[in-house]
Short mmCIF file of C-alpha atoms in Angstrom, two decimals:
data_model
loop_
_atom_site.label_atom_id
_atom_site.label_comp_id
_atom_site.label_asym_id
_atom_site.label_seq_id
_atom_site.Cartn_x
_atom_site.Cartn_y
_atom_site.Cartn_z
CA MET A 1 93.83 180.20 111.59
CA SER A 2 92.56 176.74 110.68
CA LYS A 3 89.21 175.52 111.99
CA SER A 4 90.82 172.17 112.86
CA TYR A 5 91.84 173.54 116.27
CA TYR A 6 90.54 171.82 119.39
CA ILE A 7 91.23 172.08 123.10
CA GLY A 8 91.55 169.02 125.32
CA LEU A 9 90.93 169.25 129.07
CA MET A 10 92.04 166.54 131.47
CA SER A 11 91.93 166.20 135.23
CA GLY A 12 92.77 162.69 136.33
CA THR A 13 92.54 160.54 139.43
CA SER A 14 95.44 162.40 141.04
CA MET A 15 93.34 165.61 141.01
CA ASP A 16 96.47 167.77 141.12
CA GLY A 17 95.31 170.20 138.46
CA VAL A 18 93.77 170.65 135.01
CA ASP A 19 95.82 170.15 131.87
CA ALA A 20 94.66 172.18 128.86
CA VAL A 21 96.12 171.61 125.41
CA LEU A 22 95.54 173.38 122.10
CA VAL A 23 95.77 170.88 119.27
CA GLU A 24 95.59 171.11 115.49
CA PHE A 25 94.42 168.07 113.52
CA GLU A 26 95.44 167.34 109.96
CA GLN A 27 94.32 163.96 108.60
CA GLN A 28 93.37 163.09 112.21
CA GLN A 29 97.02 163.38 113.30
CA PRO A 30 97.46 165.84 116.18
CA ARG A 31 99.98 168.65 116.47
CA LEU A 32 100.37 170.22 119.89
CA ILE A 33 100.26 174.01 119.52
CA ALA A 34 100.23 175.14 123.16
CA SER A 35 99.65 173.80 126.66
CA HIS A 36 98.76 175.10 130.10
CA SER A 37 98.32 173.57 133.57
CA GLU A 38 95.86 175.13 135.99
CA PRO A 39 96.55 174.12 139.62
CA MET A 40 93.73 172.68 141.69
CA PRO A 41 92.78 175.04 144.56
CA ARG A 42 93.25 173.27 147.89
CA SER A 43 89.68 173.94 149.02
CA LEU A 44 88.34 172.38 145.82
CA LEU A 45 90.65 169.37 146.18
CA LYS A 46 89.37 168.79 149.73
CA GLY A 47 85.76 168.86 148.54
CA LEU A 48 86.46 166.48 145.66
CA THR A 49 88.34 164.06 147.90
CA ARG A 50 85.35 164.01 150.23
CA LEU A 51 82.94 163.42 147.36
CA CYS A 52 85.03 160.55 145.97
CA LEU A 53 84.69 158.44 149.12
CA PRO A 54 81.78 155.97 149.00
CA GLY A 55 79.37 156.50 151.87
CA ASN A 56 79.80 160.26 152.00
CA ASP A 57 77.62 161.28 149.08
CA GLU A 58 75.83 164.59 149.40
CA ILE A 59 73.80 166.04 146.55
CA ASN A 60 74.35 169.70 147.44
CA LEU A 61 78.11 169.18 147.59
CA GLN A 62 78.11 167.42 144.23
CA GLY A 63 76.04 170.16 142.60
CA ASN A 64 78.28 172.88 143.99
CA LEU A 65 81.49 171.12 142.99
CA ASP A 66 80.10 170.38 139.52
CA ARG A 67 79.87 174.12 138.90
CA ALA A 68 83.18 174.88 140.64
CA VAL A 69 85.09 172.32 138.56
CA GLY A 70 83.41 173.70 135.43
CA GLN A 71 84.64 177.16 136.36
CA LEU A 72 88.17 175.85 136.94
CA PHE A 73 88.15 174.10 133.56
CA ALA A 74 86.93 177.29 131.87
CA GLN A 75 89.68 179.25 133.61
CA ALA A 76 92.25 176.78 132.26
CA VAL A 77 90.91 177.32 128.72
CA ASN A 78 90.83 181.09 128.98
CA ASN A 79 94.37 181.23 130.38
CA LEU A 80 95.62 178.90 127.66
CA LEU A 81 94.16 181.14 124.96
CA ALA A 82 95.25 184.40 126.62
CA ASN A 83 98.82 183.16 127.11
CA ASN A 84 99.05 182.38 123.41
CA ALA A 85 97.01 185.32 122.04
CA ILE A 86 94.51 183.02 120.33
CA PRO A 87 90.85 184.12 120.01
CA ALA A 88 88.13 181.74 121.17
CA GLU A 89 86.46 182.03 117.76
CA GLN A 90 89.25 179.96 116.24
CA ILE A 91 88.50 176.88 118.34
CA THR A 92 86.12 174.29 116.91
CA ALA A 93 85.36 172.65 120.24
CA ILE A 94 86.66 171.81 123.71
CA GLY A 95 86.88 168.14 124.65
CA SER A 96 86.43 167.93 128.43
CA HIS A 97 87.00 164.72 130.33
CA GLY A 98 85.61 166.15 133.56
CA GLN A 99 86.61 165.06 137.06
CA THR A 100 85.69 161.48 137.89
CA ILE A 101 84.01 161.21 141.29
CA ARG A 102 82.68 157.67 140.92
CA HIS A 103 83.47 154.81 138.55
CA MET A 104 81.41 151.67 139.19
CA PRO A 105 81.02 149.85 135.85
CA ASN A 106 80.63 146.34 137.31
CA LEU A 107 77.40 146.85 139.25
CA ASP A 108 74.17 145.34 137.93
CA MET A 109 73.41 148.87 136.76
CA GLY A 110 76.97 149.99 136.09
CA PHE A 111 77.73 153.68 135.93
CA THR A 112 80.50 156.26 135.79
CA LEU A 113 80.19 159.87 136.87
CA GLN A 114 82.32 162.86 135.93
CA ILE A 115 81.60 166.41 137.09
CA GLY A 116 82.72 169.77 135.69
CA ASP A 117 79.56 171.24 134.19
CA PRO A 118 80.13 171.57 130.42
CA ASN A 119 77.40 174.24 130.22
CA THR A 120 79.48 176.39 132.59
CA ILE A 121 82.61 175.81 130.50
CA ALA A 122 80.76 176.77 127.30
CA ALA A 123 79.23 179.87 128.89
CA LEU A 124 82.50 181.15 130.33
CA THR A 125 84.66 180.46 127.27
CA GLY A 126 82.24 181.09 124.40
CA ILE A 127 83.34 177.77 122.83
CA ASN A 128 81.30 174.65 122.09
CA VAL A 129 82.06 171.87 124.56
CA ILE A 130 81.97 168.12 123.96
CA ALA A 131 81.90 166.17 127.23
CA ASP A 132 80.51 163.09 128.98
CA PHE A 133 82.60 160.72 126.86
CA ARG A 134 82.36 157.61 129.04
CA ARG A 135 78.65 156.98 129.57
CA LYS A 136 77.75 155.91 126.01
CA ASP A 137 80.27 153.08 126.28
CA ILE A 138 78.78 152.11 129.67
CA ALA A 139 75.28 152.16 128.12
CA LEU A 140 76.54 149.68 125.52
CA GLY A 141 77.70 147.27 128.21
CA GLY A 142 81.30 148.48 128.36
CA GLN A 143 83.55 149.66 131.16
CA GLY A 144 83.64 153.26 129.88
CA ALA A 145 87.40 153.02 130.42
CA PRO A 146 90.10 153.17 129.45
CA LEU A 147 89.29 155.33 126.42
CA VAL A 148 92.84 156.37 125.53
CA PRO A 149 93.79 153.06 123.78
CA ALA A 150 91.84 154.13 120.67
CA PHE A 151 93.96 157.29 120.55
CA HIS A 152 97.14 155.33 121.28
CA GLN A 153 96.34 153.05 118.35
CA GLN A 154 95.75 156.00 116.01
CA LEU A 155 98.92 157.76 117.04
CA PHE A 156 101.51 155.24 118.22
CA ALA A 157 100.87 151.94 116.41
CA GLN A 158 103.81 150.90 114.24
CA PRO A 159 103.42 148.00 111.75
CA GLY A 160 105.79 145.17 112.61
CA SER A 161 106.69 146.65 116.01
CA ALA A 162 105.12 145.52 119.29
CA ARG A 163 104.57 148.49 121.59
CA ILE A 164 103.03 148.94 125.02
CA ILE A 165 101.88 152.42 126.00
CA VAL A 166 101.77 152.76 129.79
CA ASN A 167 99.86 155.74 131.14
CA ILE A 168 100.74 156.23 134.81
CA GLY A 169 98.37 158.78 136.30
CA GLY A 170 96.49 158.25 139.55
CA ILE A 171 95.51 154.89 138.07
CA SER A 172 97.74 153.10 135.56
CA ASN A 173 96.46 151.80 132.25
CA ILE A 174 98.22 150.03 129.44
CA THR A 175 97.61 149.70 125.71
CA PHE A 176 99.20 146.81 123.82
CA LEU A 177 99.75 147.58 120.15
CA PRO A 178 100.81 144.25 118.62
CA GLY A 179 102.12 145.85 115.42
CA GLY A 180 100.01 143.67 113.15
CA ALA A 181 96.37 142.99 112.41
CA ASP A 182 95.72 141.75 115.94
CA GLU A 183 93.23 143.65 118.05
CA VAL A 184 94.49 146.23 120.48
CA VAL A 185 94.43 145.22 124.15
CA GLY A 186 93.97 147.81 126.89
CA PHE A 187 92.91 147.97 130.54
CA ASP A 188 93.64 149.55 133.92
CA THR A 189 96.45 147.69 135.68
CA GLY A 190 95.68 149.18 139.11
CA PRO A 191 97.09 152.05 141.18
CA GLY A 192 99.58 154.38 139.56
CA ASN A 193 100.39 157.43 141.65
CA THR A 194 97.24 157.48 143.77
CA LEU A 195 98.52 155.46 146.75
CA ILE A 196 102.05 156.87 146.82
CA ASP A 197 100.55 160.37 146.64
CA ALA A 198 98.05 159.55 149.40
CA TRP A 199 100.75 158.18 151.71
CA ILE A 200 103.20 161.08 151.37
CA ASN A 201 100.30 163.50 151.80
CA HIS A 202 99.19 161.64 154.93
CA VAL A 203 102.70 161.54 156.46
CA HIS A 204 104.41 164.68 155.17
CA ASN A 205 101.52 166.81 153.85
CA LYS A 206 103.12 166.85 150.40
CA PRO A 207 101.07 166.35 147.24
CA TYR A 208 103.52 163.87 145.67
CA ASP A 209 106.91 162.19 146.11
CA GLU A 210 109.08 164.22 143.74
CA HIS A 211 111.18 161.90 141.54
CA GLY A 212 110.36 159.08 144.00
CA ALA A 213 113.08 160.42 146.30
CA TRP A 214 111.34 159.46 149.55
CA ALA A 215 110.48 155.95 148.29
CA ALA A 216 114.15 155.51 147.38
CA THR A 217 115.13 155.94 151.05
CA GLY A 218 112.91 153.04 152.14
CA THR A 219 113.16 149.26 151.84
CA THR A 220 110.26 147.35 150.32
CA ASN A 221 108.63 144.82 152.63
CA GLU A 222 107.96 141.66 150.61
CA GLN A 223 105.21 140.45 152.94
CA LEU A 224 103.25 143.68 152.60
CA LEU A 225 103.89 143.82 148.86
CA ASN A 226 102.58 140.27 148.35
CA HIS A 227 99.59 141.08 150.55
CA LEU A 228 98.74 144.11 148.39
CA LEU A 229 99.29 142.18 145.15
CA SER A 230 96.88 139.46 146.35
CA HIS A 231 93.97 141.86 145.81
CA SER A 232 91.39 140.25 143.53
CA TYR A 233 91.49 143.14 141.04
CA PHE A 234 94.94 142.11 139.80
CA ALA A 235 93.68 138.61 138.92
CA LEU A 236 90.66 139.86 136.95
CA ALA A 237 90.65 139.32 133.20
CA ALA A 238 90.21 142.31 130.88
CA PRO A 239 88.12 144.27 130.11
CA LYS A 240 88.54 145.91 133.49
CA SER A 241 88.91 149.37 134.96
CA THR A 242 89.24 150.82 138.43
CA GLY A 243 89.64 154.04 140.39
CA ARG A 244 89.56 155.74 143.79
CA GLU A 245 86.48 153.73 144.75
CA LEU A 246 88.81 150.77 145.29
CA PHE A 247 92.34 152.09 145.74
CA ASN A 248 92.04 154.96 148.20
CA GLN A 249 93.33 156.28 151.54
CA ALA A 250 90.82 154.27 153.59
CA TRP A 251 91.74 151.03 151.79
CA LEU A 252 95.44 151.80 152.21
CA GLU A 253 95.10 152.34 155.96
CA GLN A 254 93.31 148.99 156.29
CA GLN A 255 96.07 147.20 154.40
CA VAL A 256 98.96 148.62 156.43
CA ALA A 257 97.19 148.29 159.82
CA ASN A 258 98.99 145.01 160.61
CA PHE A 259 102.37 146.35 159.50
CA GLY A 260 102.85 149.01 162.16
CA TYR A 261 106.45 147.91 162.69
CA LEU A 262 107.42 149.25 159.26
CA SER A 263 108.88 152.72 158.83
CA GLU A 264 106.83 155.23 156.85
CA ALA A 265 109.53 155.30 154.16
CA ASP A 266 109.40 151.49 153.89
CA ILE A 267 105.65 151.68 153.30
CA GLN A 268 106.21 154.32 150.60
CA SER A 269 108.78 152.10 148.93
CA THR A 270 106.40 149.14 149.06
CA LEU A 271 103.56 151.17 147.57
CA LEU A 272 105.81 152.26 144.71
CA ASP A 273 106.70 148.61 144.10
CA LEU A 274 103.00 147.75 144.07
CA THR A 275 102.59 150.13 141.14
CA CYS A 276 105.70 148.81 139.38
CA HIS A 277 104.99 145.09 139.93
CA SER A 278 101.34 145.35 138.87
CA ILE A 279 102.37 147.09 135.65
CA ALA A 280 105.31 144.76 134.97
CA ASN A 281 103.27 141.60 135.63
CA ASP A 282 100.70 142.62 133.00
CA CYS A 283 103.35 143.73 130.50
CA LYS A 284 105.07 140.34 130.73
CA LYS A 285 101.77 138.57 130.06
CA LEU A 286 101.27 140.64 126.91
CA SER A 287 104.75 140.44 125.39
CA ASP A 288 108.23 139.14 126.18
CA ASN A 289 110.09 142.03 124.62
CA ALA A 290 107.83 144.87 123.48
CA GLU A 291 108.98 148.46 123.64
CA LEU A 292 107.38 150.33 126.53
CA PHE A 293 106.54 154.02 126.23
CA ILE A 294 105.55 155.70 129.49
CA CYS A 295 103.29 158.75 129.75
CA GLY A 296 101.49 160.53 132.57
CA GLY A 297 102.99 161.82 135.80
CA GLY A 298 104.75 158.51 136.48
CA ALA A 299 107.17 159.26 133.64
CA PHE A 300 108.77 161.91 135.87
CA ASN A 301 109.23 159.60 138.86
CA ASP A 302 112.87 158.54 138.43
CA GLU A 303 112.68 155.81 141.06
CA LEU A 304 109.56 154.35 139.44
CA MET A 305 111.23 154.31 136.02
CA LEU A 306 114.33 152.64 137.49
CA ARG A 307 112.36 149.93 139.28
CA LEU A 308 110.19 149.26 136.24
CA ALA A 309 113.32 148.82 134.12
CA ASN A 310 114.73 146.35 136.67
CA LEU A 311 111.51 144.32 136.57
CA LEU A 312 111.41 144.30 132.75
CA PRO A 313 115.03 143.73 131.63
CA ASN A 314 113.95 142.39 128.22
CA HIS A 315 111.77 145.41 127.44
CA LYS A 316 113.13 148.69 126.15
CA ILE A 317 111.61 151.46 128.31
CA LEU A 318 111.26 155.01 127.01
CA THR A 319 108.71 157.79 127.33
CA THR A 320 106.23 158.96 124.70
CA LYS A 321 108.53 161.95 124.13
CA ASP A 322 110.63 159.52 122.09
CA ILE A 323 107.70 158.96 119.71
CA GLY A 324 106.49 162.52 119.41
CA ILE A 325 104.42 163.63 122.42
CA ALA A 326 105.67 164.82 125.80
CA PRO A 327 104.34 162.45 128.53
CA GLN A 328 102.39 165.07 130.47
CA TRP A 329 100.18 166.04 127.53
CA VAL A 330 99.16 162.67 126.03
CA GLU A 331 95.82 162.37 127.85
CA GLY A 332 94.83 165.98 127.23
CA ILE A 333 95.50 165.52 123.51
CA ALA A 334 93.49 162.29 123.61
CA PHE A 335 90.38 164.19 124.72
CA ALA A 336 90.92 166.84 122.07
CA TRP A 337 91.06 163.90 119.63
CA LEU A 338 87.83 162.45 121.03
CA ALA A 339 86.16 165.86 120.58
CA MET A 340 87.39 165.93 116.98
CA ARG A 341 86.02 162.41 116.41
CA HIS A 342 82.63 163.45 117.82
CA HIS A 343 82.58 166.59 115.65
CA HIS A 344 83.13 164.48 112.53
CA GLY A 345 80.67 161.76 113.54
CA LEU A 346 83.36 159.14 114.12
CA SER A 347 83.52 156.46 116.82
CA GLY A 348 85.82 156.92 119.79
CA ASN A 349 85.80 153.61 121.66
CA LEU A 350 87.41 150.21 121.09
CA PRO A 351 84.93 147.45 122.07
CA ALA A 352 87.79 144.95 122.37
CA VAL A 353 89.20 147.16 125.14
CA THR A 354 86.11 148.36 127.00
CA GLY A 355 83.78 145.41 126.39
CA ALA A 356 81.08 147.54 124.76
CA SER A 357 78.75 145.82 122.31
CA ARG A 358 79.78 148.09 119.43
CA GLU A 359 81.73 151.15 118.39
CA ALA A 360 80.00 154.46 119.11
CA ILE A 361 80.33 158.23 118.81
CA LEU A 362 81.23 159.30 122.33
CA GLY A 363 80.24 162.43 124.21
CA GLY A 364 77.52 165.03 124.03
CA LEU A 365 77.61 168.53 122.52
CA PHE A 366 77.04 171.56 124.75
CA PRO A 367 76.85 174.64 122.48
CA ALA A 368 78.25 177.99 123.55
CA GLN A 369 75.23 179.80 122.08
#
């Protein structure tokens, strides 16, 4: 088996599980060989949710969860390999994103923090791990996010064709590929699934609104929607990035406090429209008629896809499956790609996107031996 095999590990803002992908690279172009999703144990999710809330930091909890997430990531790798009868010796490296517990790039001393101890992953899998991809970009004055636009450019750019790649995970980010010599544009648009997941979990104790079915039963309240859209983040110029530090359950409860007369389904519908409007508003600023390709969990929310199409009638809306990669695996493959770039001494960031002072090799190597 070729030594151009890498594994990408991704656990996003939604924290619903770990995606593991086995990828082969030829001429830097990826080919997905196998994939596996490892569910997030409920006890671990509770601990992570607690750790993500500003004001509740606790060093012992962080240290414990760092190891626990590392073990979960290693389990995802070992199950991926076992399910496909592939020996660990055939893998060049694992690219691990880690689990973000704090992303604060705009402080005087900006920082981002991902846990999921790469030493633990390396020890339990016997494979070299490349991790901590975001902090070099932060050190160079960048946002450390989003990092996927560099991968989107490599994989999805088409000369003469304007494309927007929209990744809708817990947070949504977009990559504008102009189709010419222009620089790529990319940034976080705001909440993706994080608020709609938080609300249905709060009301119905469900992890997510399958296909957007519950949101579809509600009626969006324009006053609440406009109130949510008036948040200063949406008016910020790129480069910009965000996360659970801003858009979280506590913030949501504050925003809906004066709208107690609304039904719970109406709030869900309004939150879904917040995601759709914030994405659509930015897409319209970038291009009048670009093709949109959706990836991430949002691609499977039928109501979200329908509403986005209604807001962008001049844009053709598809998923990344139509250009070669199933939507649920794009980010995992991106971190396998970043590991490959690190292994070959190649840069992984786009300064025009993140605001870093220069291109850089991202991540650190954690050897298995």
